[in-house]
PDB file of C-alpha atoms in Angstrom:
ATOM      1  CA  UNK A  19     117.307  75.377  62.546  1.00 90.00           C
ATOM      2  CA  UNK A  20     114.021  73.483  62.505  1.00 94.00           C
ATOM      3  CA  UNK A  21     111.950  73.411  65.677  1.00 96.00           C
ATOM      4  CA  UNK A  22     108.567  71.858  66.398  1.00 97.00           C
ATOM      5  CA  UNK A  23     106.869  72.795  69.658  1.00 97.00           C
ATOM      6  CA  UNK A  24     103.872  70.773  70.834  1.00 98.00           C
ATOM      7  CA  UNK A  25     102.806  69.945  67.282  1.00 97.00           C
ATOM      8  CA  UNK A  26      99.715  67.796  66.782  1.00 97.00           C
ATOM      9  CA  UNK A  27      97.993  66.742  63.568  1.00 97.00           C
ATOM     10  CA  UNK A  28      94.896  64.628  62.945  1.00 97.00           C
ATOM     11  CA  UNK A  29      93.012  63.499  59.867  1.00 96.00           C
ATOM     12  CA  UNK A  30      89.324  62.557  60.033  1.00 95.00           C
ATOM     13  CA  UNK A  31      89.528  62.250  63.808  1.00 92.00           C
ATOM     14  CA  UNK A  32      92.616  59.996  63.756  1.00 95.00           C
ATOM     15  CA  UNK A  33      95.611  61.493  65.550  1.00 95.00           C
ATOM     16  CA  UNK A  34      98.795  61.093  63.514  1.00 95.00           C
ATOM     17  CA  UNK A  35     101.110  63.312  65.582  1.00 96.00           C
ATOM     18  CA  UNK A  36     100.524  64.379  69.181  1.00 97.00           C
ATOM     19  CA  UNK A  37     102.478  67.026  71.085  1.00 98.00           C
ATOM     20  CA  UNK A  38     105.675  66.518  69.073  1.00 97.00           C
ATOM     21  CA  UNK A  39     108.726  68.492  70.168  1.00 97.00           C
ATOM     22  CA  UNK A  40     111.750  68.360  67.893  1.00 95.00           C
ATOM     23  CA  UNK A  41     114.835  70.465  67.316  1.00 95.00           C
ATOM     24  CA  UNK A  42     117.167  69.958  64.355  1.00 93.00           C
ATOM     25  CA  UNK A  43     120.242  72.211  64.401  1.00 90.00           C
ATOM     26  CA  UNK A  44     121.744  73.787  61.294  1.00 87.00           C
ATOM     27  CA  UNK A  45     124.328  71.863  59.250  1.00 85.00           C
ATOM     28  CA  UNK A  46     123.034  68.583  60.597  1.00 85.00           C
ATOM     29  CA  UNK A  47     122.099  65.282  59.020  1.00 86.00           C
ATOM     30  CA  UNK A  48     119.028  64.083  60.873  1.00 86.00           C
ATOM     31  CA  UNK A  49     116.945  60.963  60.347  1.00 87.00           C
ATOM     32  CA  UNK A  50     113.424  60.066  61.398  1.00 86.00           C
ATOM     33  CA  UNK A  51     112.939  56.350  61.822  1.00 86.00           C
ATOM     34  CA  UNK A  52     109.651  54.618  62.495  1.00 84.00           C
ATOM     35  CA  UNK A  53     107.156  52.117  61.184  1.00 83.00           C
ATOM     36  CA  UNK A  54     104.898  52.836  58.231  1.00 82.00           C
ATOM     37  CA  UNK A  55     102.003  55.201  58.914  1.00 82.00           C
ATOM     38  CA  UNK A  56     103.699  56.619  62.022  1.00 87.00           C
ATOM     39  CA  UNK A  57     103.591  60.232  60.797  1.00 90.00           C
ATOM     40  CA  UNK A  58     107.062  60.750  59.298  1.00 89.00           C
ATOM     41  CA  UNK A  59     105.740  62.059  55.969  1.00 90.00           C
ATOM     42  CA  UNK A  60     103.187  64.235  57.751  1.00 94.00           C
ATOM     43  CA  UNK A  61     105.952  65.752  59.870  1.00 94.00           C
ATOM     44  CA  UNK A  62     107.983  66.636  56.759  1.00 91.00           C
ATOM     45  CA  UNK A  63     104.942  68.245  55.140  1.00 91.00           C
ATOM     46  CA  UNK A  64     104.354  70.281  58.310  1.00 94.00           C
ATOM     47  CA  UNK A  65     107.960  71.526  58.252  1.00 93.00           C
ATOM     48  CA  UNK A  66     107.605  72.743  54.655  1.00 90.00           C
ATOM     49  CA  UNK A  67     104.199  74.306  55.218  1.00 90.00           C
ATOM     50  CA  UNK A  68     102.409  71.891  52.886  1.00 89.00           C
ATOM     51  CA  UNK A  69     100.230  71.009  55.883  1.00 93.00           C
ATOM     52  CA  UNK A  70      99.226  73.117  58.885  1.00 94.00           C
ATOM     53  CA  UNK A  71      99.313  71.654  62.400  1.00 96.00           C
ATOM     54  CA  UNK A  72      96.118  71.408  64.425  1.00 97.00           C
ATOM     55  CA  UNK A  73      98.086  72.807  67.362  1.00 97.00           C
ATOM     56  CA  UNK A  74     101.632  73.781  68.210  1.00 97.00           C
ATOM     57  CA  UNK A  75     104.277  75.740  66.355  1.00 97.00           C
ATOM     58  CA  UNK A  76     106.607  74.950  63.470  1.00 96.00           C
ATOM     59  CA  UNK A  77     109.620  77.254  63.349  1.00 96.00           C
ATOM     60  CA  UNK A  78     112.314  77.338  60.687  1.00 92.00           C
ATOM     61  CA  UNK A  79     115.191  79.745  61.254  1.00 90.00           C
ATOM     62  CA  UNK A  80     113.114  81.290  64.037  1.00 91.00           C
ATOM     63  CA  UNK A  81     110.077  82.018  61.852  1.00 92.00           C
ATOM     64  CA  UNK A  82     106.705  80.480  62.650  1.00 95.00           C
ATOM     65  CA  UNK A  83     105.491  79.185  59.306  1.00 91.00           C
ATOM     66  CA  UNK A  84     101.877  79.157  60.506  1.00 90.00           C
ATOM     67  CA  UNK A  85     101.981  82.949  60.765  1.00 92.00           C
ATOM     68  CA  UNK A  86     103.156  83.460  57.173  1.00 93.00           C
ATOM     69  CA  UNK A  87     100.988  84.847  54.409  1.00 92.00           C
ATOM     70  CA  UNK A  88     100.591  82.749  51.261  1.00 89.00           C
ATOM     71  CA  UNK A  89     103.206  84.893  49.485  1.00 88.00           C
ATOM     72  CA  UNK A  90     105.657  84.602  52.398  1.00 90.00           C
ATOM     73  CA  UNK A  91     105.086  80.855  52.493  1.00 88.00           C
ATOM     74  CA  UNK A  92     105.791  80.541  48.765  1.00 84.00           C
ATOM     75  CA  UNK A  93     109.047  82.491  49.163  1.00 84.00           C
ATOM     76  CA  UNK A  94     109.911  80.477  52.284  1.00 86.00           C
ATOM     77  CA  UNK A  95     109.593  77.211  50.374  1.00 84.00           C
ATOM     78  CA  UNK A  96     112.577  78.190  48.215  1.00 84.00           C
ATOM     79  CA  UNK A  97     114.694  77.170  51.240  1.00 85.00           C
ATOM     80  CA  UNK A  98     113.611  73.555  50.748  1.00 86.00           C
ATOM     81  CA  UNK A  99     114.250  70.769  48.328  1.00 87.00           C
ATOM     82  CA  UNK A 100     112.087  67.709  48.873  1.00 84.00           C
ATOM     83  CA  UNK A 101     112.141  64.152  47.635  1.00 86.00           C
ATOM     84  CA  UNK A 102     108.634  62.825  48.147  1.00 81.00           C
ATOM     85  CA  UNK A 103     107.936  59.230  49.163  1.00 76.00           C
ATOM     86  CA  UNK A 104     106.362  58.409  45.792  1.00 77.00           C
ATOM     87  CA  UNK A 105     108.765  60.700  43.870  1.00 78.00           C
ATOM     88  CA  UNK A 106     105.797  62.941  42.854  1.00 85.00           C
ATOM     89  CA  UNK A 107     106.978  63.120  39.251  1.00 92.00           C
ATOM     90  CA  UNK A 108     104.713  64.194  36.424  1.00 91.00           C
ATOM     91  CA  UNK A 109     104.614  61.172  34.097  1.00 88.00           C
ATOM     92  CA  UNK A 110     103.472  63.301  31.147  1.00 91.00           C
ATOM     93  CA  UNK A 111     106.543  65.574  31.415  1.00 93.00           C
ATOM     94  CA  UNK A 112     110.086  64.806  30.379  1.00 96.00           C
ATOM     95  CA  UNK A 113     112.825  64.201  32.911  1.00 98.00           C
ATOM     96  CA  UNK A 114     114.236  67.661  32.194  1.00 97.00           C
ATOM     97  CA  UNK A 115     110.840  69.335  32.619  1.00 97.00           C
ATOM     98  CA  UNK A 116     110.306  67.532  35.937  1.00 96.00           C
ATOM     99  CA  UNK A 117     113.669  68.620  37.294  1.00 97.00           C
ATOM    100  CA  UNK A 118     113.198  72.189  36.021  1.00 97.00           C
ATOM    101  CA  UNK A 119     109.690  72.444  37.525  1.00 94.00           C
ATOM    102  CA  UNK A 120     110.686  74.090  40.848  1.00 91.00           C
ATOM    103  CA  UNK A 121     113.150  76.397  39.093  1.00 93.00           C
ATOM    104  CA  UNK A 122     110.431  77.717  36.800  1.00 93.00           C
ATOM    105  CA  UNK A 123     107.903  78.117  39.612  1.00 87.00           C
ATOM    106  CA  UNK A 124     110.116  79.665  42.261  1.00 84.00           C
ATOM    107  CA  UNK A 125     113.022  81.446  40.580  1.00 87.00           C
ATOM    108  CA  UNK A 126     113.635  84.024  37.870  1.00 90.00           C
ATOM    109  CA  UNK A 127     116.273  82.193  35.819  1.00 94.00           C
ATOM    110  CA  UNK A 128     117.064  82.246  32.131  1.00 96.00           C
ATOM    111  CA  UNK A 129     116.398  79.127  30.084  1.00 96.00           C
ATOM    112  CA  UNK A 130     120.161  78.626  29.738  1.00 97.00           C
ATOM    113  CA  UNK A 131     120.607  78.736  33.530  1.00 97.00           C
ATOM    114  CA  UNK A 132     117.768  76.251  33.983  1.00 97.00           C
ATOM    115  CA  UNK A 133     119.170  73.842  31.399  1.00 97.00           C
ATOM    116  CA  UNK A 134     122.650  74.107  32.912  1.00 97.00           C
ATOM    117  CA  UNK A 135     121.351  73.219  36.397  1.00 96.00           C
ATOM    118  CA  UNK A 136     119.229  70.362  35.043  1.00 98.00           C
ATOM    119  CA  UNK A 137     122.218  68.909  33.188  1.00 97.00           C
ATOM    120  CA  UNK A 138     124.451  69.227  36.263  1.00 97.00           C
ATOM    121  CA  UNK A 139     121.959  67.427  38.484  1.00 97.00           C
ATOM    122  CA  UNK A 140     121.413  64.652  35.935  1.00 98.00           C
ATOM    123  CA  UNK A 141     125.153  64.047  35.802  1.00 97.00           C
ATOM    124  CA  UNK A 142     125.242  64.026  39.611  1.00 96.00           C
ATOM    125  CA  UNK A 143     122.631  61.226  39.743  1.00 96.00           C
ATOM    126  CA  UNK A 144     124.274  59.313  36.865  1.00 97.00           C
ATOM    127  CA  UNK A 145     121.529  60.004  34.303  1.00 97.00           C
ATOM    128  CA  UNK A 146     123.282  62.247  31.755  1.00 96.00           C
ATOM    129  CA  UNK A 147     121.363  62.636  28.521  1.00 95.00           C
ATOM    130  CA  UNK A 148     117.980  61.729  30.052  1.00 97.00           C
ATOM    131  CA  UNK A 149     116.553  65.262  29.697  1.00 96.00           C
ATOM    132  CA  UNK A 150     114.117  64.394  26.888  1.00 97.00           C
ATOM    133  CA  UNK A 151     112.882  61.025  28.149  1.00 96.00           C
ATOM    134  CA  UNK A 152     109.356  60.779  29.508  1.00 95.00           C
ATOM    135  CA  UNK A 153     109.168  59.864  33.188  1.00 92.00           C
ATOM    136  CA  UNK A 154     106.443  57.318  32.439  1.00 90.00           C
ATOM    137  CA  UNK A 155     109.031  55.106  30.730  1.00 91.00           C
ATOM    138  CA  UNK A 156     111.617  55.126  33.524  1.00 93.00           C
ATOM    139  CA  UNK A 157     112.375  52.316  35.954  1.00 93.00           C
ATOM    140  CA  UNK A 158     111.653  52.793  39.653  1.00 90.00           C
ATOM    141  CA  UNK A 159     115.317  53.441  40.423  1.00 90.00           C
ATOM    142  CA  UNK A 160     115.610  55.976  37.615  1.00 94.00           C
ATOM    143  CA  UNK A 161     112.493  57.785  38.870  1.00 93.00           C
ATOM    144  CA  UNK A 162     114.002  57.912  42.349  1.00 91.00           C
ATOM    145  CA  UNK A 163     117.181  59.489  40.954  1.00 93.00           C
ATOM    146  CA  UNK A 164     115.158  62.048  38.975  1.00 95.00           C
ATOM    147  CA  UNK A 165     113.373  62.889  42.235  1.00 93.00           C
ATOM    148  CA  UNK A 166     116.740  63.358  43.962  1.00 93.00           C
ATOM    149  CA  UNK A 167     117.920  65.613  41.120  1.00 95.00           C
ATOM    150  CA  UNK A 168     114.762  67.714  41.411  1.00 94.00           C
ATOM    151  CA  UNK A 169     115.140  67.978  45.200  1.00 92.00           C
ATOM    152  CA  UNK A 170     118.670  69.301  44.757  1.00 93.00           C
ATOM    153  CA  UNK A 171     118.292  71.486  41.644  1.00 95.00           C
ATOM    154  CA  UNK A 172     117.213  74.597  43.568  1.00 92.00           C
ATOM    155  CA  UNK A 173     120.394  74.496  45.668  1.00 90.00           C
ATOM    156  CA  UNK A 174     118.155  74.663  48.725  1.00 87.00           C
ATOM    157  CA  UNK A 175     119.445  75.283  52.238  1.00 87.00           C
ATOM    158  CA  UNK A 176     117.427  72.355  53.567  1.00 89.00           C
ATOM    159  CA  UNK A 177     116.778  69.115  51.685  1.00 89.00           C
ATOM    160  CA  UNK A 178     114.177  66.689  53.010  1.00 87.00           C
ATOM    161  CA  UNK A 179     114.071  63.084  51.830  1.00 84.00           C
ATOM    162  CA  UNK A 180     110.920  61.066  52.486  1.00 84.00           C
ATOM    163  CA  UNK A 181     111.731  57.325  52.277  1.00 78.00           C
ATOM    164  CA  UNK A 182     114.886  57.851  50.177  1.00 74.00           C
ATOM    165  CA  UNK A 183     115.734  54.140  50.055  1.00 72.00           C
ATOM    166  CA  UNK A 184     112.245  52.978  49.020  1.00 71.00           C
ATOM    167  CA  UNK A 185     111.600  51.950  45.423  1.00 60.00           C
TER     168      UNK A 185
END
């Protein structure tokens, strides 16, 4: 379960989120809808610990992520897969390297296991055989699908999609 209690966040004196309370139960599909620049992306980054709130608490499975050490936070992030608003792909890496990136950073897998997962996810997003293509040469829709494959490759408990229909 994800719970935000009185969460506020500002940047350069501009309040983006103020006293947000939110509870998302387990095994739930939940959507945040709002106009551009209303704080949806900021909220997702707070949930994953990529940003810290100015005030309030962010709890995932009962744990306050603001109280975690850097090592605990790194281990905690293995629970999440995330599709970023701009896909956040490395243009200088191949599709396969982009999808494998979180596996190499967060898990102790063999190269065969990594390649198997990458291939499975590429088939899932209808891009089989794209492993060796550079991301710089992909269309916007193809980049979005590579981002989806990367978000899902870790088999995370929680997958967050930021603007999944954009692009």
